[in-house]
């Protein structure tokens, strides 16, 4: 149950809004952080918290692509396939990932580690091809970089190749 | 070094600038707020913004100060400011940089706008994927609150200004401000019918102003240096100030470039972004994000200001400039963008929901060399039945890639269809009927 475990955080979220329903997305995120996806049980609990009906929660939850209504792998790889990334090779990137992970877009690897998705624009058009893995962006990807990222994630659960605070081009003509 | 003054990206271009409160203060940050709060009447701040000529940087280009004056004058209840940080127009990636590298510049802008319109609460609606950005903003809000720049009785003026960061969850159409408001209220992100306009009935039914990140980031500079200074930059009176253009595609140095409005596409692409990435010549340009019509190399001398780009048959939009080299298949490019719009159509209006699906199917058929000449007429008819027939501007936006590629590169469509016809001529009659 979310309430028992996250009472303080839930209260803090609710305090931001004069109308309870506004807390719906933040609470759905909380549920997703907790279980990796949003279960029906969590949606019912959130409905109770916000005095909404379960269908009201469901209708919102089904609108947004970032809310997973079924389990995904430990690392959710989301590759941008929109035009700006496609111009600089996102289709090739998807091919590499399918080959390296041995799965197709929309599938999860057998060990439950990786889910591969194709998504629309992630707002990183000048640094494509790129992908988002869980909370982090990985940009200007090359095959070598992809290999390192996958190895890092398998070994350490994190990779130093993720993007920090974004700026491109970097200040003072640093490496292009 | 660039020959023009850089305003919004100036701080972050300094080596070692971290975007912390200390760094921002050292660079002159929060002086505008101190100058104004409790010392200048809110209405005078609005007048200042009107005089500066600042127009919205999100896409629509509405006069910012003018928009603020639509709020009811003597309204006693709560009013809201929403900072639209849902940057999701393909081709655009400037707000992300503004928020992640210099978050206090954005916060100071929000605080100034709140003061001017009399809002005690502002929400930054940031796109869900920008997790890092939302963390950086959260931290910056806490810093500013601790320093007395936000919260209750800000800088002893008696004014309350609270800012909350609200993360979206992956939907596009929040350039339509009423869809953003619906989403902020915890509902599906679908536009509302207008009127009433947000200025009278917006968030939670209260008077609300919605401004883009880059728009708000300009405010501290306008207050510090005066509206006359701002109005002298760029291409006044209608396109004052600088714009951050996001260059993507087949150029040597893609990225964010802040230049005065009125600079030509040629200068942006060939000087700032270093020109084409290979010896393949330029073929096509999208000047203002995915919703803007394609332009050709003949348009290189078009000035990047609201009026000039509109005159050239496109729009300045959100500042996303995408460059394509010779060899790029224009039917494929139009399809990629159309797939985006089909995916992101919120589903409220039938012309957009169904039309986008038909457009995608028709384009796929042409690209797969199974098209017919009459498909071209079908595309145009579909487009004309979407644009102007939907609640929000999404409908007008989604037809731009198809209509403009048809206008300039129709022979590419025709060539694909002729191949299909040649192929069909060799088929048995029954097989041909299946297509």
XYZ file of C-alpha atoms in Angstrom:
611
model
C 0.000 0.000 0.000
C 1.353 3.393 -1.006
C -0.152 5.263 1.911
C 1.591 3.331 4.625
C 4.966 3.598 3.010
C 4.873 7.106 1.583
C 2.552 9.097 3.837
C 4.842 12.152 4.093
C 5.548 12.310 0.377
C 1.866 11.934 -0.453
C 0.961 14.739 1.954
C 3.622 16.956 0.423
C 2.284 16.262 -3.074
C -1.300 16.996 -2.028
C -0.236 20.284 -0.403
C 0.867 21.688 -3.771
C -2.610 21.799 -5.277
C -5.882 23.456 -4.299
C -7.785 20.714 -6.146
C -6.949 17.141 -5.277
C -7.215 15.666 -8.758
C -4.148 17.670 -9.821
C -2.095 15.291 -7.691
C -3.084 12.391 -9.919
C -0.038 12.342 -12.209
C 2.459 12.737 -9.339
C 0.760 9.909 -7.437
C 0.696 7.651 -10.480
C 4.425 8.315 -10.833
C 4.884 7.364 -7.197
C 3.091 4.088 -7.791
C 5.211 3.440 -10.870
C 8.428 4.163 -8.970
C 7.333 1.715 -6.318
C 6.459 -1.255 -8.533
C 7.927 -0.446 -11.954
C 4.416 -0.145 -13.317
C 0.975 0.978 -12.203
C -1.227 -1.856 -11.031
C -4.980 -1.826 -10.875
C -4.710 -2.028 -7.126
C -2.570 1.114 -7.030
C -5.053 2.937 -9.237
C -7.885 1.999 -6.870
C -5.899 3.226 -3.897
C -5.086 6.521 -5.609
C -8.743 6.943 -6.554
C -9.592 6.622 -2.871
C -6.940 9.125 -1.858
C -8.171 11.729 -4.333
C -11.895 10.973 -3.946
C -12.128 9.993 -7.601
C -13.777 6.956 -9.122
C -11.384 4.254 -10.389
C -12.475 4.928 -13.996
C -11.476 8.583 -13.617
C -7.994 7.460 -12.624
C -7.924 4.910 -15.433
C -8.992 7.387 -18.115
C -6.121 9.681 -17.199
C -3.583 6.884 -16.778
C -4.320 5.475 -20.240
C -3.752 8.837 -21.950
C -0.089 9.205 -21.072
C 2.620 7.137 -22.728
C 5.053 7.361 -19.821
C 2.767 5.531 -17.456
C 3.287 1.784 -17.719
C 0.145 -0.177 -17.051
C 2.015 -3.442 -17.314
C 5.444 -4.497 -16.070
C 8.527 -3.507 -18.082
C 12.148 -4.618 -17.797
C 14.480 -3.214 -15.173
C 15.882 -0.908 -17.854
C 13.353 0.577 -20.238
C 15.143 1.676 -23.416
C 13.116 4.221 -25.340
C 14.570 5.237 -28.673
C 13.361 8.397 -30.385
C 12.247 7.630 -33.933
C 10.864 11.029 -34.958
C 12.170 12.753 -38.082
C 14.987 14.783 -36.500
C 16.588 11.696 -34.959
C 15.767 9.580 -38.007
C 17.787 11.991 -40.176
C 20.880 11.154 -38.154
C 20.411 7.428 -37.786
C 17.812 6.412 -35.203
C 16.636 3.491 -37.355
C 20.202 2.129 -37.393
C 20.339 2.550 -33.615
C 17.158 0.523 -33.210
C 18.705 -2.186 -35.403
C 21.810 -2.344 -33.195
C 19.755 -2.612 -30.049
C 17.521 -5.353 -31.446
C 20.584 -7.335 -32.458
C 22.526 -6.808 -29.233
C 19.593 -7.489 -26.933
C 18.132 -10.274 -29.054
C 14.661 -8.735 -28.807
C 12.366 -6.790 -31.110
C 10.835 -3.390 -30.398
C 8.067 -3.849 -27.841
C 9.669 -6.894 -26.231
C 11.474 -7.545 -22.943
C 14.645 -9.642 -22.708
C 14.264 -13.074 -21.089
C 16.281 -12.066 -18.013
C 13.801 -9.233 -17.452
C 16.567 -6.625 -17.682
C 15.758 -4.759 -20.879
C 12.574 -3.561 -22.562
C 12.986 -1.883 -25.954
C 10.501 0.736 -27.149
C 10.313 3.130 -30.082
C 8.945 6.509 -29.060
C 8.183 9.889 -30.571
C 10.309 13.007 -30.038
C 12.055 13.324 -26.666
C 13.256 16.895 -27.195
C 16.906 16.139 -27.899
C 16.877 16.782 -31.649
C 20.335 18.345 -31.924
C 22.054 15.420 -30.238
C 20.514 12.443 -31.991
C 20.401 9.576 -32.304
C 19.389 9.267 -28.685
C 17.444 7.195 -26.214
C 16.044 7.480 -22.749
C 16.740 4.694 -20.266
C 14.539 4.997 -17.200
C 15.151 8.583 -15.984
C 18.268 9.312 -18.024
C 19.039 10.551 -21.537
C 21.846 9.089 -23.636
C 22.699 11.177 -26.681
C 24.906 11.307 -29.793
C 24.943 7.536 -29.739
C 27.404 5.442 -31.684
C 27.588 1.670 -31.788
C 30.564 1.727 -29.441
C 28.751 3.949 -26.960
C 25.720 1.653 -27.042
C 27.945 -1.330 -26.222
C 29.435 0.490 -23.264
C 26.059 1.633 -21.959
C 24.557 -1.860 -22.101
C 27.639 -3.354 -20.411
C 27.603 -0.654 -17.708
C 23.930 -1.202 -16.990
C 24.322 -4.971 -16.768
C 27.356 -4.706 -14.521
C 26.646 -1.659 -12.330
C 22.997 -0.817 -12.893
C 24.068 2.657 -14.044
C 26.179 4.275 -16.744
C 28.374 7.371 -16.662
C 27.544 8.021 -20.303
C 24.180 9.530 -19.407
C 23.705 13.224 -20.152
C 24.114 15.709 -17.310
C 22.652 19.236 -17.347
C 22.150 19.786 -21.051
C 23.984 22.263 -23.196
C 24.805 21.888 -26.875
C 27.069 22.976 -28.341
C 29.137 22.973 -25.182
C 30.503 26.323 -23.995
C 33.693 27.776 -25.492
C 33.785 25.417 -28.419
C 34.619 22.418 -26.244
C 34.702 19.103 -28.059
C 32.052 18.940 -30.757
C 32.991 34.976 -30.993
C 29.554 35.973 -32.206
C 29.179 39.577 -33.276
C 25.863 40.028 -31.510
C 24.985 40.111 -27.839
C 23.925 36.878 -26.196
C 21.363 37.403 -23.456
C 19.651 34.219 -22.304
C 22.551 31.827 -22.784
C 25.184 34.299 -21.549
C 25.593 32.962 -18.009
C 25.816 29.328 -18.989
C 28.410 30.078 -21.643
C 30.813 31.223 -18.917
C 33.232 28.432 -18.047
C 32.460 26.921 -14.659
C 28.939 28.374 -14.393
C 26.846 25.793 -12.570
C 23.445 27.461 -12.448
C 23.442 27.492 -8.641
C 21.871 30.389 -6.760
C 25.329 31.689 -5.844
C 26.502 31.682 -9.449
C 23.296 33.315 -10.622
C 23.513 36.052 -7.992
C 27.138 36.681 -8.903
C 26.062 37.162 -12.500
C 23.536 39.810 -11.401
C 20.655 37.450 -10.776
C 17.523 38.395 -8.827
C 18.344 42.097 -9.142
C 15.297 42.602 -11.332
C 13.082 41.081 -8.657
C 14.622 43.326 -5.992
C 14.212 46.347 -8.228
C 10.524 45.710 -8.778
C 8.991 44.004 -5.780
C 7.113 46.471 -3.595
C 8.753 49.347 -5.485
C 7.150 49.299 -8.904
C 3.395 48.817 -9.301
C 2.459 45.497 -10.937
C 0.629 47.353 -13.714
C 3.835 49.229 -14.508
C 5.721 45.955 -14.891
C 3.082 44.871 -17.401
C 3.455 48.186 -19.230
C 7.192 47.621 -19.363
C 6.696 44.199 -20.950
C 4.196 45.614 -23.447
C 6.661 48.352 -24.410
C 9.463 45.854 -24.877
C 7.523 44.143 -27.648
C 8.189 40.688 -26.181
C 6.199 37.959 -27.934
C 5.683 34.364 -26.851
C 8.525 31.988 -27.688
C 6.456 28.819 -27.510
C 5.049 28.850 -31.007
C 2.055 31.124 -31.344
C 3.953 34.386 -30.867
C 1.283 36.196 -28.859
C 2.306 39.562 -27.343
C 3.205 38.673 -23.760
C 2.324 41.917 -21.986
C -0.867 42.259 -23.985
C -1.920 38.765 -22.991
C -1.497 39.639 -19.323
C -3.918 42.565 -19.634
C -6.740 40.177 -20.565
C -6.966 39.059 -16.929
C -10.009 40.576 -15.199
C -8.937 43.803 -13.494
C -10.587 43.693 -10.088
C -10.633 39.964 -9.549
C -10.164 39.141 -5.877
C -9.708 35.359 -5.874
C -6.624 33.338 -6.796
C -4.969 33.680 -10.190
C -2.380 31.353 -11.641
C 0.670 31.432 -13.821
C 1.624 28.298 -15.729
C 5.080 28.095 -17.174
C 4.831 25.882 -20.233
C 7.937 23.710 -20.055
C 6.396 20.843 -21.956
C 8.827 21.385 -24.831
C 7.719 18.668 -27.204
C 7.610 20.164 -30.675
C 9.955 17.964 -32.727
C 13.014 20.028 -33.551
C 12.941 22.063 -30.342
C 15.300 21.608 -27.389
C 16.018 25.065 -25.995
C 13.858 25.144 -22.878
C 15.584 22.029 -21.613
C 18.901 23.878 -21.762
C 17.493 27.023 -20.127
C 16.054 25.000 -17.247
C 18.941 22.629 -16.680
C 21.786 25.142 -17.039
C 20.336 28.362 -15.630
C 17.195 27.467 -13.671
C 17.162 30.629 -11.562
C 16.880 32.820 -14.664
C 13.618 30.998 -15.404
C 12.450 31.235 -11.770
C 13.156 34.963 -11.601
C 11.151 35.423 -14.794
C 8.272 33.457 -13.313
C 8.395 35.482 -10.091
C 8.300 38.739 -12.063
C 5.349 37.541 -14.117
C 3.517 36.418 -10.958
C 4.051 39.839 -9.435
C 2.839 41.611 -12.562
C -0.373 39.614 -12.862
C -1.002 39.212 -9.142
C -0.648 35.418 -9.007
C 0.512 33.848 -5.771
C 1.048 30.406 -7.257
C 2.868 29.341 -10.378
C 3.212 25.858 -11.774
C 6.006 24.827 -14.067
C 4.482 22.147 -16.262
C 7.588 20.287 -17.406
C 7.473 17.409 -19.847
C 7.633 14.086 -18.070
C 10.778 12.900 -19.815
C 12.809 15.812 -18.412
C 13.403 14.081 -15.093
C 16.795 15.721 -14.636
C 15.342 19.130 -15.470
C 12.560 18.732 -12.930
C 15.066 17.748 -10.240
C 17.247 20.749 -11.032
C 14.219 23.048 -10.885
C 13.023 21.513 -7.608
C 16.411 22.169 -6.097
C 16.522 25.721 -7.463
C 13.051 26.468 -6.071
C 14.190 25.276 -2.632
C 17.331 27.455 -2.857
C 15.350 30.519 -3.920
C 12.795 29.951 -1.181
C 15.508 29.656 1.471
C 17.044 32.899 0.215
C 13.709 34.726 0.411
C 13.209 35.155 -3.352
C 10.161 32.910 -3.253
C 7.599 32.012 -0.612
C 5.643 34.300 1.680
C 6.476 37.991 2.003
C 9.113 37.862 -0.728
C 11.964 40.311 -0.040
C 9.802 41.991 2.602
C 7.325 43.230 -0.003
C 4.339 41.377 1.402
C 3.887 39.494 -1.879
C 3.532 35.722 -1.841
C 5.030 33.780 -4.750
C 5.041 29.992 -4.674
C 6.396 27.906 -7.514
C 5.686 24.196 -7.925
C 7.186 21.881 -10.503
C 4.613 19.582 -12.103
C 5.804 16.765 -14.331
C 3.777 15.690 -17.336
C 3.781 12.118 -18.562
C 4.455 12.042 -22.271
C 1.920 13.822 -24.412
C 2.513 16.415 -27.112
C -0.350 18.769 -27.589
C 0.288 21.152 -24.729
C 1.313 23.976 -26.999
C -2.475 24.175 -26.891
C -2.710 25.836 -23.525
C -6.116 24.537 -22.515
C -4.893 20.963 -23.029
C -2.000 21.738 -20.712
C -4.448 23.031 -18.114
C -6.560 19.875 -18.361
C -3.447 17.797 -17.833
C -2.341 19.920 -14.887
C -5.767 19.236 -13.386
C -5.136 15.508 -13.587
C -7.257 14.809 -16.642
C -6.594 13.586 -20.161
C -4.687 16.249 -22.074
C -7.420 17.345 -24.430
C -8.166 20.952 -25.383
C -11.166 22.841 -24.084
C -13.579 24.725 -26.265
C -12.936 28.455 -26.248
C -14.318 30.778 -24.989
C -13.930 31.037 -22.080
C -10.253 31.793 -22.533
C -7.745 30.928 -19.793
C -7.352 34.627 -18.970
C -10.841 34.538 -17.449
C -11.322 30.846 -16.716
C -8.156 28.790 -16.792
C -6.599 26.525 -14.203
C -9.253 25.386 -11.702
C -11.593 27.845 -13.428
C -9.507 30.818 -12.268
C -7.834 33.542 -14.348
C -4.613 32.055 -15.692
C -1.670 33.102 -17.797
C 0.384 30.500 -19.647
C 3.856 31.490 -20.861
C 6.741 29.562 -22.351
C 10.065 29.086 -20.515
C 12.098 31.206 -22.933
C 9.488 33.978 -22.852
C 9.687 34.162 -19.057
C 13.500 33.971 -19.034
C 13.557 37.257 -20.961
C 11.725 39.166 -18.211
C 14.617 39.781 -15.790
C 16.625 41.311 -18.637
C 13.750 43.530 -19.729
C 13.328 44.820 -16.168
C 17.056 45.319 -15.600
C 17.907 47.015 -18.858
C 14.609 48.589 -19.794
C 11.997 47.931 -22.450
C 13.638 50.391 -24.882
C 16.820 48.345 -24.853
C 14.914 45.136 -25.556
C 12.827 46.759 -28.259
C 16.001 47.833 -30.064
C 17.235 44.255 -30.523
C 16.355 41.997 -33.386
C 13.735 42.992 -35.870
C 11.487 45.465 -34.059
C 8.745 46.478 -33.686
C 7.117 43.107 -34.336
C 10.008 40.753 -33.612
C 12.037 42.304 -30.821
C 14.729 40.426 -28.947
C 16.775 37.351 -29.591
C 15.580 33.808 -30.186
C 17.248 30.580 -29.289
C 17.168 28.554 -32.472
C 17.568 24.815 -32.141
C 19.370 23.496 -35.193
C 19.085 19.792 -35.962
C 19.559 17.489 -38.930
C 22.362 17.420 -41.468
C 24.535 20.306 -40.272
C 28.098 20.225 -38.961
C 27.298 21.690 -35.560
C 23.720 21.097 -34.468
C 22.662 22.747 -31.229
C 21.182 25.859 -29.652
C 22.151 29.246 -31.047
C 20.878 32.521 -29.649
C 20.732 35.188 -32.336
C 18.760 38.396 -32.835
C 15.496 37.884 -34.647
C 15.771 39.015 -38.239
C 18.982 37.079 -38.866
C 18.734 35.073 -42.084
C 18.342 31.318 -42.299
C 21.574 31.342 -44.308
C 23.551 32.852 -41.449
C 22.050 30.504 -38.878
C 22.727 27.377 -40.908
C 26.025 28.248 -42.577
C 27.724 30.441 -39.987
C 26.341 29.455 -36.596
C 25.752 25.777 -37.244
C 28.789 25.377 -39.494
C 26.991 24.538 -42.728
C 26.172 21.145 -44.180
C 27.790 18.092 -42.605
C 29.068 16.686 -45.895
C 29.445 17.823 -49.485
C 25.827 16.999 -50.167
C 23.993 20.267 -50.774
C 21.049 21.582 -48.795
C 17.659 20.279 -49.865
C 15.019 21.292 -47.324
C 14.571 23.346 -44.156
C 11.876 23.237 -41.511
C 12.152 26.684 -39.901
C 9.955 26.427 -36.820
C 9.417 22.920 -35.524
C 7.441 20.010 -36.953
C 4.292 22.116 -37.281
C 5.946 24.538 -39.682
C 5.829 24.109 -43.450
C 9.023 22.967 -45.198
C 11.087 25.571 -47.040
C 13.687 25.168 -49.795
C 17.230 26.489 -50.446
C 15.534 29.375 -52.276
C 14.404 30.589 -48.866
C 17.878 30.876 -47.344
C 17.691 34.655 -47.313
C 14.407 34.671 -45.416
C 14.824 36.544 -42.166
C 14.059 34.650 -38.992
C 11.363 36.875 -37.585
C 7.646 36.254 -37.152
C 6.534 38.193 -40.238
C 9.223 37.187 -42.732
C 8.875 33.462 -42.116
C 5.084 33.743 -42.319
C 5.438 35.608 -45.619
C 7.570 32.770 -46.945
C 4.613 30.460 -46.275
C 5.785 28.858 -43.053
C 6.108 29.960 -39.441
C 8.773 30.846 -36.914
C 6.967 28.625 -34.423
C 9.055 27.277 -31.589
C 12.463 27.979 -33.121
C 13.299 24.419 -34.141
C 15.237 24.568 -37.409
C 15.755 21.206 -39.093
C 18.091 20.955 -42.050
C 17.981 18.184 -44.650
C 20.582 17.394 -47.270
C 20.177 16.298 -50.880
C 19.212 12.637 -50.960
C 16.659 12.885 -48.156
C 13.406 11.334 -49.319
C 10.738 13.983 -48.838
C 7.830 11.533 -48.854
C 9.589 9.585 -46.114
C 10.235 12.813 -44.169
C 6.589 13.842 -44.421
C 5.532 10.359 -43.286
C 7.845 10.447 -40.242
C 6.315 13.718 -39.123
C 2.809 12.504 -39.911
C 3.385 9.388 -37.799
C 4.321 11.701 -34.953
C 1.147 13.740 -35.322
C -1.002 10.648 -35.633
C 0.524 9.233 -32.464
C 0.088 12.484 -30.575
C -3.409 13.400 -31.758
C -5.362 13.588 -28.510
C -8.430 12.006 -30.105
C -10.955 14.661 -29.240
C -11.883 15.879 -32.733
C -12.778 13.405 -35.478
C -11.084 15.237 -38.382
C -7.729 15.124 -36.597
C -8.073 11.697 -34.984
C -9.315 9.879 -38.087
C -7.695 12.159 -40.656
C -4.210 11.698 -39.231
C -4.647 7.935 -39.441
C -5.790 8.122 -43.072
C -2.922 10.443 -43.951
C -0.414 8.006 -42.463
C -1.964 5.076 -44.313
C -2.012 6.931 -47.626
C 1.597 8.086 -47.252
C 2.728 4.590 -46.304
C 1.017 3.225 -49.388
C 2.738 5.752 -51.647
C 6.133 5.157 -50.041
C 5.708 1.384 -50.365
C 5.166 1.930 -54.108
C 1.556 0.868 -54.031
C 0.063 4.310 -54.548
C -2.124 5.729 -57.307
C -2.101 9.224 -58.803
C -5.477 9.953 -57.228
C -3.862 9.443 -53.799
C -2.259 12.871 -54.162
C -5.663 14.470 -54.499
C -6.850 12.396 -51.531
C -3.978 13.727 -49.414
C -4.836 17.322 -50.239
C -8.535 16.746 -49.609
C -7.836 15.116 -46.260
C -5.552 17.962 -45.236
C -8.134 20.559 -46.209
C -10.733 18.743 -44.159
C -8.560 18.756 -41.037
C -7.092 22.259 -40.961
C -9.459 24.736 -39.358
C -11.939 22.045 -38.399
C -10.607 21.111 -34.974
C -10.867 22.593 -31.489
C -7.160 23.446 -31.314
C -4.377 24.364 -33.723
C -3.001 20.825 -33.799
C -5.157 20.205 -36.869
C -3.545 23.084 -38.750
C -0.107 21.988 -37.660
C -0.296 18.368 -38.732
C -1.074 19.082 -42.373
C 1.876 21.441 -42.899
C 4.507 18.763 -43.658
C 2.352 17.088 -46.300
C 1.034 20.191 -48.021
C 4.474 21.802 -48.157
C 6.336 18.725 -49.402
C 3.621 18.282 -52.028
C 4.091 21.885 -53.034
C 7.854 21.764 -53.473
C 8.650 18.108 -54.143
C 5.557 16.779 -55.894
C 7.690 14.997 -58.538
C 9.057 12.735 -55.771
C 5.541 11.612 -54.899
C 4.731 11.162 -58.567
C 7.860 9.126 -59.252
C 6.956 6.656 -56.503
C 3.438 6.358 -57.875
C 4.654 5.882 -61.456
C 6.808 3.005 -60.238
C 3.739 1.541 -58.606
C 1.784 1.899 -61.824
C 4.516 0.295 -63.901
C 4.549 -2.603 -61.485
C 0.773 -2.863 -61.513
C 0.689 -3.089 -65.330
C 2.397 -6.472 -65.063
C -0.086 -7.876 -62.570
C -3.119 -9.972 -63.352
C -6.368 -8.007 -63.044
C -7.442 -9.785 -59.830
C -4.122 -9.132 -58.133
C -4.301 -5.464 -59.044
C -7.734 -5.164 -57.456
C -6.377 -6.103 -54.107
C -4.422 -2.864 -53.835
